[in-house]
Short mmCIF file of C-alpha atoms and ligand atoms in Angstrom, two decimals:
data_model
loop_
_atom_site.label_atom_id
_atom_site.label_comp_id
_atom_site.label_asym_id
_atom_site.label_seq_id
_atom_site.Cartn_x
_atom_site.Cartn_y
_atom_site.Cartn_z
CA MET A 1119 0.13 0.02 0.16
CA GLU A 1120 0.94 3.63 -0.39
CA LEU A 1121 1.40 5.63 2.82
CA PHE A 1122 2.70 9.29 3.52
CA ASN A 1123 6.18 9.24 4.91
CA THR A 1124 6.80 12.11 7.05
CA LEU A 1125 10.55 11.45 6.42
CA GLY A 1126 10.86 12.91 2.82
CA GLY A 1127 7.33 14.28 2.87
CA LYS A 1128 5.78 12.14 0.32
CA VAL A 1129 3.74 9.21 -0.34
CA GLU A 1130 5.74 5.93 -0.68
CA THR A 1131 5.25 2.31 -0.92
CA LEU A 1132 5.01 0.71 2.65
CA GLU A 1133 6.75 -2.65 2.67
CA PRO A 1134 8.96 -4.88 4.77
CA VAL A 1135 12.54 -4.85 3.68
CA GLY A 1136 14.96 -7.68 4.26
CA ALA A 1137 12.25 -9.58 6.34
CA ALA A 1138 9.30 -11.51 5.89
CA GLU A 1139 7.11 -9.31 8.64
CA LEU A 1140 6.79 -5.56 8.69
CA ARG A 1141 8.67 -4.40 11.77
CA MET A 1142 6.35 -1.42 13.23
CA TYR A 1143 6.51 0.58 16.24
CA CYS A 1144 4.20 2.93 17.97
CA CYS A 1145 4.88 5.40 20.91
CA GLY A 1146 2.26 4.08 23.45
CA PRO A 1147 0.61 5.94 26.33
CA THR A 1148 2.24 7.51 29.32
CA VAL A 1149 0.10 5.78 32.03
CA TYR A 1150 -0.23 8.48 34.34
CA ASP A 1151 -4.07 9.14 34.01
CA TYR A 1152 -7.02 8.05 31.55
CA GLY A 1153 -6.49 8.49 28.12
CA HIS A 1154 -8.52 10.93 26.08
CA ILE A 1155 -10.06 10.29 22.74
CA GLY A 1156 -7.43 12.42 21.29
CA ASN A 1157 -4.91 10.05 22.25
CA PHE A 1158 -7.40 7.27 21.05
CA ARG A 1159 -7.59 8.75 17.70
CA THR A 1160 -3.96 8.18 17.08
CA PHE A 1161 -4.23 4.41 18.26
CA LEU A 1162 -7.31 3.85 16.20
CA HIS A 1163 -5.48 4.89 13.14
CA VAL A 1164 -2.58 2.74 13.78
CA ASP A 1165 -5.32 -0.04 14.44
CA VAL A 1166 -6.90 0.57 11.13
CA LEU A 1167 -3.63 0.42 9.37
CA ARG A 1168 -2.66 -2.86 11.11
CA ARG A 1169 -6.04 -4.39 10.24
CA PHE A 1170 -5.84 -3.40 6.65
CA LEU A 1171 -2.26 -4.49 6.13
CA ARG A 1172 -3.12 -8.03 7.52
CA GLN A 1173 -6.27 -8.06 5.29
CA GLN A 1174 -3.72 -7.49 2.43
CA GLY A 1175 -1.94 -10.53 3.45
CA MET A 1176 1.20 -8.82 5.20
CA ALA A 1177 2.79 -10.22 8.17
CA LEU A 1178 3.23 -7.75 10.97
CA LYS A 1179 5.34 -7.48 14.15
CA PHE A 1180 3.83 -4.71 16.10
CA VAL A 1181 5.38 -3.22 19.22
CA MET A 1182 3.89 -0.51 21.32
CA ASN A 1183 5.74 0.76 24.44
CA ILE A 1184 4.05 1.80 27.69
CA THR A 1185 5.90 4.76 29.24
CA ASP A 1186 5.51 3.85 33.14
CA VAL A 1187 8.09 6.07 34.33
CA ASP A 1188 8.24 9.94 33.78
CA ASP A 1189 8.02 13.33 35.39
CA LYS A 1190 4.22 13.37 35.65
CA ILE A 1191 3.94 9.82 36.88
CA ILE A 1192 6.59 10.45 39.55
CA ARG A 1193 4.80 13.63 40.59
CA ASN A 1194 1.25 12.00 40.76
CA ALA A 1195 2.33 8.74 42.25
CA SER A 1196 3.85 10.53 45.14
CA ALA A 1197 1.25 13.08 45.70
CA ALA A 1198 -1.01 9.69 46.03
CA GLY A 1199 1.57 8.23 48.38
CA LYS A 1200 2.03 5.24 46.06
CA PRO A 1201 5.04 3.55 44.55
CA ILE A 1202 4.98 4.35 40.79
CA ALA A 1203 4.61 0.60 39.81
CA GLU A 1204 1.02 0.44 41.76
CA TYR A 1205 0.06 3.72 40.65
CA THR A 1206 0.64 3.05 36.72
CA GLU A 1207 -0.82 -0.32 36.85
CA LYS A 1208 -4.42 1.07 37.32
CA TYR A 1209 -4.09 3.39 34.38
CA GLU A 1210 -2.21 0.81 32.28
CA ARG A 1211 -5.21 -1.44 32.88
CA ALA A 1212 -7.81 1.23 31.92
CA PHE A 1213 -5.88 2.03 28.90
CA PHE A 1214 -6.09 -1.57 27.65
CA GLU A 1215 -9.84 -1.89 28.69
CA ASP A 1216 -10.56 1.32 26.63
CA SER A 1217 -8.42 0.14 23.73
CA ASP A 1218 -10.58 -3.26 23.92
CA ALA A 1219 -13.72 -1.34 24.23
CA LEU A 1220 -12.71 0.51 20.96
CA GLY A 1221 -11.89 -2.54 19.06
CA ILE A 1222 -8.04 -1.78 18.92
CA LEU A 1223 -6.06 -4.95 18.45
CA ARG A 1224 -3.53 -5.87 21.01
CA PRO A 1225 0.02 -5.37 19.82
CA GLU A 1226 2.19 -8.35 19.07
CA ILE A 1227 4.46 -7.07 21.91
CA VAL A 1228 4.05 -4.51 24.64
CA ALA A 1229 7.13 -3.20 26.06
CA HIS A 1230 7.44 -1.64 29.54
CA ALA A 1231 10.13 1.32 30.03
CA THR A 1232 10.92 0.11 33.70
CA SER A 1233 11.56 -3.33 32.29
CA CYS A 1234 14.10 -2.27 29.70
CA ILE A 1235 16.29 0.04 31.89
CA PRO A 1236 19.45 -2.01 31.03
CA ASP A 1237 18.94 -2.02 27.28
CA MET A 1238 18.67 1.93 27.72
CA VAL A 1239 21.57 2.28 29.75
CA GLY A 1240 23.49 -0.08 27.08
CA MET A 1241 22.64 2.40 24.33
CA ILE A 1242 23.63 5.50 26.30
CA GLN A 1243 27.11 3.62 27.15
CA LYS A 1244 27.37 3.09 23.32
CA LEU A 1245 26.80 6.91 22.54
CA ALA A 1246 29.29 7.89 25.51
CA ALA A 1247 32.06 5.71 24.17
CA GLU A 1248 31.99 8.00 21.04
CA ASP A 1249 31.65 11.04 23.06
CA ILE A 1250 28.10 11.62 21.65
CA ALA A 1251 26.54 11.40 25.12
CA TYR A 1252 28.06 13.32 27.95
CA ARG A 1253 27.72 13.28 31.66
CA ALA A 1254 27.07 16.70 33.30
CA GLU A 1255 28.09 17.74 36.61
CA ASP A 1256 24.97 16.51 38.55
CA GLY A 1257 25.22 13.23 36.95
CA SER A 1258 22.56 13.45 34.33
CA TRP A 1259 23.66 12.40 30.82
CA TYR A 1260 22.85 14.53 27.53
CA PHE A 1261 23.01 13.88 23.97
CA ARG A 1262 25.49 16.22 21.98
CA ILE A 1263 23.32 17.25 19.17
CA ALA A 1264 26.38 18.99 17.51
CA ARG A 1265 27.54 15.23 16.55
CA PHE A 1266 24.31 14.43 14.55
CA PRO A 1267 24.58 16.69 11.63
CA GLU A 1268 21.32 15.25 10.22
CA TYR A 1269 19.31 16.47 13.21
CA GLY A 1270 16.04 17.95 12.06
CA LYS A 1271 15.60 15.66 9.09
CA LEU A 1272 12.24 14.40 10.16
CA SER A 1273 10.66 17.60 11.19
CA ARG A 1274 12.54 19.77 8.70
CA LYS A 1275 12.96 22.47 11.19
CA ASP A 1276 15.24 25.34 11.09
CA PHE A 1277 17.44 25.03 14.24
CA ASP A 1278 19.58 28.00 13.58
CA GLY A 1279 17.76 30.47 15.99
CA ILE A 1280 17.33 27.51 18.69
CA GLU A 1281 21.20 27.28 19.18
CA ASP A 1282 21.76 30.17 21.08
CA GLY A 1283 19.47 30.43 24.25
CA ALA A 1284 16.12 28.99 23.65
CA ARG A 1285 15.69 25.67 25.62
CA VAL A 1286 14.09 22.72 23.71
CA ASP A 1287 13.85 20.37 26.25
CA VAL A 1288 12.21 21.26 29.44
CA ASP A 1289 14.47 20.21 32.26
CA GLU A 1290 16.52 21.79 34.79
CA TYR A 1291 19.99 20.40 34.40
CA GLU A 1292 23.08 21.96 33.11
CA LYS A 1293 24.22 20.96 29.70
CA ASP A 1294 26.91 22.00 27.20
CA ALA A 1295 24.38 23.23 24.46
CA ALA A 1296 20.76 24.26 24.87
CA ARG A 1297 19.61 22.06 22.35
CA ASP A 1298 21.20 18.93 23.88
CA PHE A 1299 18.62 16.70 25.28
CA ALA A 1300 18.51 14.50 28.29
CA LEU A 1301 19.13 10.62 27.98
CA TRP A 1302 19.51 9.96 31.73
CA LYS A 1303 18.34 12.12 34.48
CA ALA A 1304 20.23 11.93 37.76
CA CYS A 1305 18.35 10.90 40.82
CA LYS A 1306 16.80 13.19 43.15
CA ALA A 1307 15.67 12.81 46.77
CA GLY A 1308 12.22 10.82 46.94
CA GLU A 1309 12.22 9.90 43.19
CA GLN A 1310 12.21 6.40 41.98
CA SER A 1311 15.68 5.82 40.56
CA TRP A 1312 17.89 2.95 39.23
CA ASP A 1313 21.50 2.14 40.26
CA THR A 1314 23.36 1.56 37.14
CA ASP A 1315 26.80 1.95 35.37
CA LEU A 1316 25.81 5.44 34.44
CA GLY A 1317 25.12 6.44 37.94
CA CYS A 1318 21.87 6.65 39.94
CA GLY A 1319 18.88 7.87 38.00
CA ARG A 1320 16.15 7.18 35.51
CA PRO A 1321 15.83 7.26 31.62
CA GLY A 1322 14.85 10.21 29.70
CA TRP A 1323 11.69 9.78 27.64
CA HIS A 1324 13.23 9.62 24.05
CA ILE A 1325 15.81 6.85 24.85
CA GLU A 1326 13.08 4.48 26.06
CA CYS A 1327 11.64 4.28 22.52
CA SER A 1328 14.97 4.05 20.84
CA ALA A 1329 16.19 1.34 23.11
CA MET A 1330 12.73 -0.77 23.18
CA ALA A 1331 12.15 -0.32 19.32
CA THR A 1332 15.79 -1.60 18.75
CA LYS A 1333 15.57 -4.54 21.52
CA PHE A 1334 12.33 -5.99 19.98
CA LEU A 1335 12.56 -5.20 16.15
CA GLY A 1336 16.37 -4.74 15.32
CA GLU A 1337 18.36 -1.65 14.40
CA SER A 1338 16.24 -0.74 11.29
CA LEU A 1339 12.34 -0.54 11.48
CA ASP A 1340 10.15 -0.54 8.62
CA LEU A 1341 7.57 1.77 10.20
CA HIS A 1342 7.22 4.15 13.19
CA CYS A 1343 3.97 5.64 14.23
CA GLY A 1344 2.77 8.29 16.46
CA GLY A 1345 0.63 11.58 16.75
CA GLU A 1346 1.79 14.74 15.17
CA ASP A 1347 3.07 16.32 18.31
CA LEU A 1348 5.62 13.54 18.77
CA MET A 1349 7.35 14.53 15.46
CA PHE A 1350 9.43 17.08 17.19
CA PRO A 1351 11.54 16.69 19.69
CA HIS A 1352 10.64 13.06 20.50
CA HIS A 1353 10.93 11.38 17.10
CA GLU A 1354 13.66 13.65 15.99
CA ASN A 1355 15.59 12.79 19.24
CA GLU A 1356 14.79 8.92 18.88
CA ILE A 1357 16.33 9.24 15.11
CA ALA A 1358 19.38 10.98 16.61
CA GLN A 1359 19.98 8.41 19.38
CA SER A 1360 19.40 5.24 17.46
CA GLU A 1361 21.35 6.32 13.97
CA ALA A 1362 24.28 7.59 16.09
CA ALA A 1363 24.49 4.56 17.96
CA SER A 1364 23.99 1.90 15.16
CA GLY A 1365 25.05 3.79 12.06
CA HIS A 1366 21.73 2.51 10.12
CA THR A 1367 18.83 4.27 9.20
CA PHE A 1368 16.42 3.94 12.27
CA ALA A 1369 12.99 3.72 10.73
CA ARG A 1370 12.32 4.11 6.94
CA HIS A 1371 8.84 5.16 7.14
CA TRP A 1372 7.21 7.52 9.54
CA MET A 1373 3.35 7.84 10.08
CA HIS A 1374 1.87 10.70 12.05
CA VAL A 1375 -1.68 10.86 12.85
CA ARG A 1376 -2.94 14.56 12.97
CA PHE A 1377 -4.82 15.99 16.00
CA LEU A 1378 -8.17 15.58 17.36
CA LEU A 1379 -9.37 19.11 17.92
CA VAL A 1380 -12.15 20.68 20.10
CA GLU A 1381 -13.27 24.00 18.52
CA GLY A 1382 -10.13 24.40 16.54
CA ARG A 1383 -7.76 23.47 19.52
CA LYS A 1384 -5.89 20.45 20.12
CA MET A 1385 -7.79 18.21 22.59
CA SER A 1386 -5.42 17.90 25.65
CA LYS A 1387 -5.04 17.38 29.17
CA SER A 1388 -3.52 20.65 29.71
CA GLU A 1389 -6.11 22.62 28.02
CA GLY A 1390 -8.74 21.01 29.97
CA ASN A 1391 -10.81 20.41 26.58
CA PHE A 1392 -10.86 16.65 26.59
CA TYR A 1393 -13.19 13.79 26.94
CA THR A 1394 -12.27 10.27 27.93
CA LEU A 1395 -13.77 7.35 26.40
CA ARG A 1396 -15.48 6.70 30.02
CA ASP A 1397 -16.86 10.20 30.03
CA LEU A 1398 -18.86 9.67 26.73
CA LEU A 1399 -19.93 6.07 27.63
CA LEU A 1400 -21.41 7.71 30.96
CA LYS A 1401 -23.38 10.21 28.75
CA GLY A 1402 -24.99 7.30 26.91
CA TYR A 1403 -22.74 7.20 23.72
CA ARG A 1404 -21.62 4.06 22.34
CA ALA A 1405 -18.31 2.79 22.04
CA SER A 1406 -18.64 1.55 18.50
CA ALA A 1407 -19.90 5.16 17.40
CA ILE A 1408 -16.93 6.74 18.98
CA ARG A 1409 -14.55 4.30 17.11
CA PHE A 1410 -16.64 4.85 13.72
CA LEU A 1411 -16.18 8.66 14.25
CA LEU A 1412 -12.63 8.72 15.06
CA ILE A 1413 -11.42 6.62 12.05
CA SER A 1414 -13.99 8.20 9.54
CA VAL A 1415 -12.04 11.26 8.90
CA PRO A 1416 -8.38 10.42 7.26
CA TYR A 1417 -5.39 10.44 9.48
CA ARG A 1418 -3.72 13.04 7.61
CA HIS A 1419 -6.60 15.32 8.39
CA GLN A 1420 -7.00 16.95 11.66
CA MET A 1421 -10.55 16.61 12.92
CA ASN A 1422 -12.95 18.61 14.98
CA PHE A 1423 -14.90 16.58 17.82
CA THR A 1424 -18.38 17.61 18.07
CA PHE A 1425 -21.38 15.74 19.57
CA GLU A 1426 -23.56 16.29 16.30
CA SER A 1427 -20.98 14.21 14.51
CA LEU A 1428 -21.10 11.59 17.44
CA LEU A 1429 -24.74 11.14 16.82
CA GLU A 1430 -24.31 10.97 13.02
CA SER A 1431 -21.87 8.22 13.67
CA THR A 1432 -24.52 6.56 15.94
CA ASN A 1433 -26.95 6.81 13.08
CA ALA A 1434 -24.61 5.59 10.43
CA ILE A 1435 -23.88 2.55 12.62
CA ASP A 1436 -27.43 1.78 13.15
CA ARG A 1437 -27.88 1.92 9.23
CA LEU A 1438 -25.22 -0.47 8.78
CA ARG A 1439 -26.37 -2.97 11.45
CA THR A 1440 -29.96 -2.87 10.19
CA PHE A 1441 -28.88 -3.74 6.74
CA HIS A 1442 -26.53 -6.26 7.87
CA GLN A 1443 -29.37 -7.86 9.64
CA ARG A 1444 -31.56 -7.54 6.67
CA MET A 1445 -29.07 -9.46 4.42
CA LEU A 1446 -28.38 -12.14 7.03
CA LYS A 1447 -32.12 -12.66 7.50
CA GLY A 1448 -32.39 -13.52 3.72
CA GLY A 1449 -35.76 -14.71 2.12
CA PHE A 1450 -34.85 -13.24 -1.34
CA ALA A 1451 -35.71 -15.12 -4.56
CA GLU A 1452 -33.00 -17.14 -6.51
CA GLY A 1453 -30.81 -15.64 -8.88
CA ARG A 1454 -28.53 -12.73 -9.29
CA ASP A 1455 -29.35 -9.13 -10.23
CA GLU A 1456 -26.63 -7.97 -12.62
CA ALA A 1457 -26.76 -4.50 -11.85
CA LEU A 1458 -26.47 -4.87 -8.17
CA ALA A 1459 -23.79 -7.30 -8.63
CA ALA A 1460 -21.88 -4.54 -10.56
CA ALA A 1461 -22.48 -2.18 -7.80
CA THR A 1462 -21.20 -4.61 -5.28
CA ALA A 1463 -17.99 -5.43 -7.25
CA LYS A 1464 -17.40 -1.51 -7.48
CA ALA A 1465 -17.98 -0.98 -3.79
CA GLU A 1466 -15.35 -3.74 -3.04
CA GLU A 1467 -12.88 -1.97 -5.65
CA GLY A 1468 -13.49 1.32 -4.06
CA TYR A 1469 -13.06 0.19 -0.63
CA THR A 1470 -9.57 -1.44 -1.40
CA ALA A 1471 -8.51 1.15 -3.61
CA SER A 1472 -9.12 3.88 -1.05
CA LEU A 1473 -7.40 2.26 1.93
CA THR A 1474 -4.34 1.57 -0.45
CA ASP A 1475 -4.10 5.17 -1.06
CA ASP A 1476 -2.70 6.49 1.96
CA LEU A 1477 -5.60 4.95 3.92
CA ASN A 1478 -8.25 6.95 2.92
CA THR A 1479 -10.98 5.72 5.62
CA ALA A 1480 -13.39 8.46 4.34
CA GLU A 1481 -13.49 7.18 0.85
CA ALA A 1482 -13.63 3.58 1.87
CA ARG A 1483 -16.35 4.32 4.18
CA ALA A 1484 -18.34 6.13 1.35
CA ALA A 1485 -17.79 3.27 -0.95
CA ILE A 1486 -19.65 0.73 1.37
CA PHE A 1487 -22.56 3.34 2.29
CA GLU A 1488 -22.98 3.50 -1.55
CA LEU A 1489 -23.49 -0.18 -1.61
CA VAL A 1490 -25.97 0.04 1.39
CA ARG A 1491 -27.80 2.57 -0.48
CA ALA A 1492 -27.97 0.65 -3.71
CA ALA A 1493 -28.87 -2.91 -2.08
CA ASN A 1494 -31.50 -1.38 0.15
CA SER A 1495 -33.29 0.16 -2.87
CA ALA A 1496 -32.91 -3.08 -4.82
CA ALA A 1497 -34.44 -4.97 -1.74
CA ASP A 1498 -37.38 -2.37 -1.58
CA ALA A 1499 -37.94 -2.69 -5.36
CA GLY A 1500 -37.87 -6.55 -5.13
CA THR A 1501 -34.97 -6.88 -7.43
CA LEU A 1502 -32.35 -8.21 -5.01
CA ARG A 1503 -31.78 -11.90 -5.43
CA SER A 1504 -29.95 -14.41 -2.94
CA GLY A 1505 -26.94 -14.55 -5.27
CA ASN A 1506 -26.37 -10.89 -4.33
CA VAL A 1507 -26.61 -11.50 -0.69
CA THR A 1508 -23.54 -13.58 -0.56
CA GLU A 1509 -21.29 -11.18 -2.43
CA ILE A 1510 -22.83 -8.24 -0.26
CA LEU A 1511 -21.99 -10.20 2.78
CA ARG A 1512 -18.53 -10.86 1.73
CA VAL A 1513 -17.62 -7.19 0.97
CA LEU A 1514 -19.35 -6.01 4.36
CA ASP A 1515 -17.07 -8.68 6.30
CA LEU A 1516 -14.13 -6.98 4.49
CA PHE A 1517 -15.08 -3.63 5.49
CA ASP A 1518 -15.98 -4.73 8.91
CA GLY A 1519 -12.47 -6.53 9.14
CA VAL A 1520 -10.89 -3.00 9.25
CA PHE A 1521 -13.75 -0.63 10.55
CA ALA A 1522 -14.94 -3.36 13.10
CA VAL A 1523 -18.34 -1.93 14.09
CA LEU A 1524 -21.02 -4.36 12.94
CA LYS A 1525 -20.58 -6.49 16.15
CA ASP A 1526 -22.86 -5.08 18.90
CA ASN A 1527 -21.47 -5.23 22.35
CA ASP A 1528 -22.15 -1.65 23.16
CA ALA A 1529 -24.49 -2.34 26.02
CA GLU A 1530 -22.01 -4.85 27.56
CA ILE A 1531 -19.21 -2.20 27.20
CA THR A 1532 -21.44 0.55 28.78
CA ARG A 1533 -22.47 -1.80 31.64
CA ALA A 1534 -18.86 -2.23 32.25
CA ALA A 1535 -18.27 1.66 32.57
CA LEU A 1536 -21.19 1.77 34.93
CA VAL A 1537 -19.58 -0.81 37.12
CA TRP A 1538 -16.43 1.10 36.97
CA ALA A 1539 -18.17 4.41 37.74
CA GLU A 1540 -19.80 3.03 40.72
CA HIS A 1541 -16.47 1.73 42.22
CA GLU A 1542 -14.83 4.99 41.56
CA GLY A 1543 -17.75 6.94 43.21
CA ARG A 1544 -18.69 8.80 39.80
CA LEU A 1545 -22.10 7.04 39.12
CA ALA A 1546 -23.42 10.61 39.39
CA GLU A 1547 -21.92 11.51 36.05
CA ALA A 1548 -24.03 8.83 34.17
CA SER A 1549 -27.09 9.91 32.37
CA PRO A 1550 -30.14 8.74 34.38
CA GLU A 1551 -31.75 7.06 31.40
CA LEU A 1552 -28.50 5.01 31.05
CA VAL A 1553 -28.61 4.06 34.63
CA THR A 1554 -32.32 2.92 34.32
CA LYS A 1555 -31.85 1.15 30.84
CA LEU A 1556 -28.98 -0.90 31.98
CA SER A 1557 -30.20 -1.68 35.60
CA MET A 1558 -32.87 -3.70 33.84
CA PRO A 1559 -32.07 -5.07 30.50
CA ASP A 1560 -34.79 -5.66 27.80
CA GLU A 1561 -34.77 -9.35 28.21
CA GLU A 1562 -35.11 -9.19 31.93
CA ILE A 1563 -38.19 -6.88 31.41
CA GLU A 1564 -39.62 -9.45 28.70
CA LYS A 1565 -39.26 -12.03 31.20
CA LEU A 1566 -41.26 -10.26 33.94
CA VAL A 1567 -43.96 -9.11 31.77
CA ALA A 1568 -44.33 -12.79 30.59
CA GLU A 1569 -44.49 -13.79 34.28
CA ARG A 1570 -47.18 -11.22 34.97
CA THR A 1571 -49.23 -12.46 32.26
CA HIS A 1572 -49.16 -15.98 33.52
CA ALA A 1573 -49.87 -14.73 37.01
CA LYS A 1574 -52.93 -13.08 35.97
CA LYS A 1575 -54.05 -16.06 33.96
CA VAL A 1576 -53.82 -18.34 37.18
CA ARG A 1577 -55.54 -15.54 38.95
CA ASN A 1578 -52.48 -14.70 41.25
CA PHE A 1579 -53.18 -10.98 41.19
CA ALA A 1580 -51.06 -10.16 43.99
CA ARG A 1581 -47.87 -11.49 42.05
CA ALA A 1582 -49.06 -9.62 38.95
CA ASP A 1583 -49.59 -6.26 40.69
CA GLY A 1584 -46.10 -7.01 42.36
CA ILE A 1585 -44.46 -7.33 39.13
CA ARG A 1586 -46.09 -4.19 37.81
CA ASN A 1587 -44.97 -2.26 40.80
CA GLU A 1588 -41.43 -3.52 40.78
CA LEU A 1589 -41.09 -2.43 36.88
CA LEU A 1590 -42.79 0.82 37.67
CA ALA A 1591 -40.12 1.50 40.40
CA LYS A 1592 -37.53 1.18 37.54
CA GLY A 1593 -39.35 3.65 35.26
CA ILE A 1594 -40.97 0.89 33.11
CA LEU A 1595 -44.66 1.06 32.42
CA ILE A 1596 -47.07 -1.84 31.51
CA GLU A 1597 -49.97 -1.09 29.23
CA ASP A 1598 -52.52 -3.76 28.66
CA SER A 1599 -54.57 -3.61 25.72
CA LYS A 1600 -56.74 -5.78 23.40
CA ASP A 1601 -53.70 -6.49 21.17
CA GLY A 1602 -51.82 -7.72 24.29
CA VAL A 1603 -49.57 -6.53 26.77
CA ARG A 1604 -46.84 -3.62 25.84
CA TRP A 1605 -43.96 -2.00 27.93
CA ARG A 1606 -42.14 1.15 27.50
CA ARG A 1607 -39.68 3.04 29.55
CA LYS A 1608 -40.83 6.40 31.09
P1 AMP B 1259 0.63 10.50 25.51
O1 AMP B 1259 0.14 9.35 26.40
O2 AMP B 1259 0.57 11.96 25.82
O3 AMP B 1259 2.16 10.19 25.33
O4 AMP B 1259 -0.17 10.48 24.21
C1 AMP B 1259 -0.42 9.23 23.46
C2 AMP B 1259 -0.54 9.35 22.03
O5 AMP B 1259 -1.62 10.22 21.79
C3 AMP B 1259 0.69 10.07 21.46
O6 AMP B 1259 0.95 9.29 20.18
C4 AMP B 1259 0.20 11.69 20.85
O7 AMP B 1259 0.83 12.14 19.88
C5 AMP B 1259 -1.41 11.22 20.83
N1 AMP B 1259 -2.10 12.56 20.84
C6 AMP B 1259 -2.28 13.40 22.11
N2 AMP B 1259 -3.17 14.18 21.85
C7 AMP B 1259 -3.77 14.00 20.72
C8 AMP B 1259 -4.95 14.70 19.83
N3 AMP B 1259 -5.65 15.63 20.44
N4 AMP B 1259 -5.12 14.14 18.65
C9 AMP B 1259 -4.61 12.84 18.26
N5 AMP B 1259 -3.69 12.23 18.97
C10 AMP B 1259 -3.22 12.84 20.05
ZN1 ZN B 1260 8.44 7.25 21.17
#
C-alpha cells in the first residue's frame, strides 16, 4: 500500500525490507491518567492500518511501549503516596480496557520502559564511548546534538535560531548546548531511580523508545507511528540516538496521525478540553460510534470533535447494522441481479483502492455506504436476489475486518463503564436514562412481563401487581390493551 512518509514528505510504498514481516513501532501511552479520545484517535488509526495490512496478506510484528516512568507519573504517584508501579498499573489496565472497548487489537509485543532499563543504559554507554553522550556535573547524561548533523531531518525544522539560548527540552539540568537533550536524569531525593553503570537515575523519555524499538525489532524498522506532536522533539531525538548508536537508518517510514481538535484547539489534558472514553460512555454514547467517528476522518487531516458528529456516527452504525441484519435474514428469490452485482464489485474495489491510497478511510466508508443505499433500494424494489446477498455479505465482512463496528457489544461495554463509575464514586456523572436502562435490560423486562401475564391467567393477582410495581419503580410502564401487553420506559 501507499502511505505518506513524514521522512521525505511524500507518499511512498510501505513494505518490509529484508524480512518476512513488517516491523512496526508505535509510541504508546504515558500511563499517569485515563487516556482521552484524542490519544485514542492516534491508536485507532494505527489499528486501522494494522488491520488493513493484515487483510492485504502482510505479516506484521507490532511493538508498542508503555511509558511507566516519567515526571508526571513520579509527581502523581508521590501525591497519591504510592510506589510508581502500583500507581501506573491502574492506568495501564484502564488503557487496555479502553482500547479493547474501542476494538483496537492488542500489539504483538507490549514493552514497559521500567523493564528495559539495562537496554537504555547500554545504548547510552555506546553513545558515551563515542563522546556523543556526555555526563553533566549533577550526574545526568545528555546527547550532543552537534555530533548528529542530520538532526532535524524528520521535522525539517530550522534550528539556527534555537542554538543560542532557547531551551528545547524542558528540564533543569546543566548542559553544554541548549539543544542537547537528556538521556538519563540524575536521581533526586524521593524519586524512583535505578542504580546503574551510568550512576543513579532514571531514563529520559526519548531513549526509552530508541532502546525498546531496537530491542524488539532490530536496528532498522519498517514503520514508526505516533501522533503529530511527537514528530518534534521526540521522534527527532529517537532518530538521533538510534542512528548515532547503530550507524543505520532507524525507521524508513514515519506515520503521524494529526490531532483531534475541540473548537479548533488540540484536545489535551493541559487545555482541559478533553473527553475520555468513559466520560462519553457515561453520557450514553456508544463505544462503536466513537470508534467509527474517530476513524472516519483520514489520519492526515485534523478533525474537530462535536456531539452532532457523534450522533451522526451512531445513526450511520444503526443503518449499517440494520442493513447487515436484513441481508443475514435473507428470504430473497433465487438468482442474481446483474446491476447490483456490478455495484457490489464497484464497492469492493472502491473500498480497497481507498485504503491502499494512504489509508483514505472516508472514501472507503463512502464506497460501502453507496452499496448499502443501492442494495436497500434493490431490496425495496424486489430486485435483490439471493446470489447478490452472498457477495454483499462478503464485502461487508471485508469492510468490517478493518472498521470493526458491526458486532454489537455496546451495551456490555457501557455496563462495564457503569460498574467502574460506581466503584470510583462517579455514578452521578452517568445519564439517568442509562442507569435505568442498564439496570434492567430488555430481556429481563420481557421475562417479568411474561411472568405477570401468566400470574394473571392463574388469578395470582398479588404477584401480577407486585411485578407491575417492581417495574414501575424502575421507570418501566406496562400497558394492557386488547392486542396484548406492551411495555415502555418512562
Ligand atoms: P501520551 O500518552 O500523551 O504520550 O499520548 C499518546 C498518543 O496520543 C501520542 O501518540 C500523542 O501524539 C497522541 N495524541 C495526544 N493528543 C492527541 C490529539 N488531540 N489528537 C490525536 N492524537 C493525540
Ligand atoms: Zn516514542
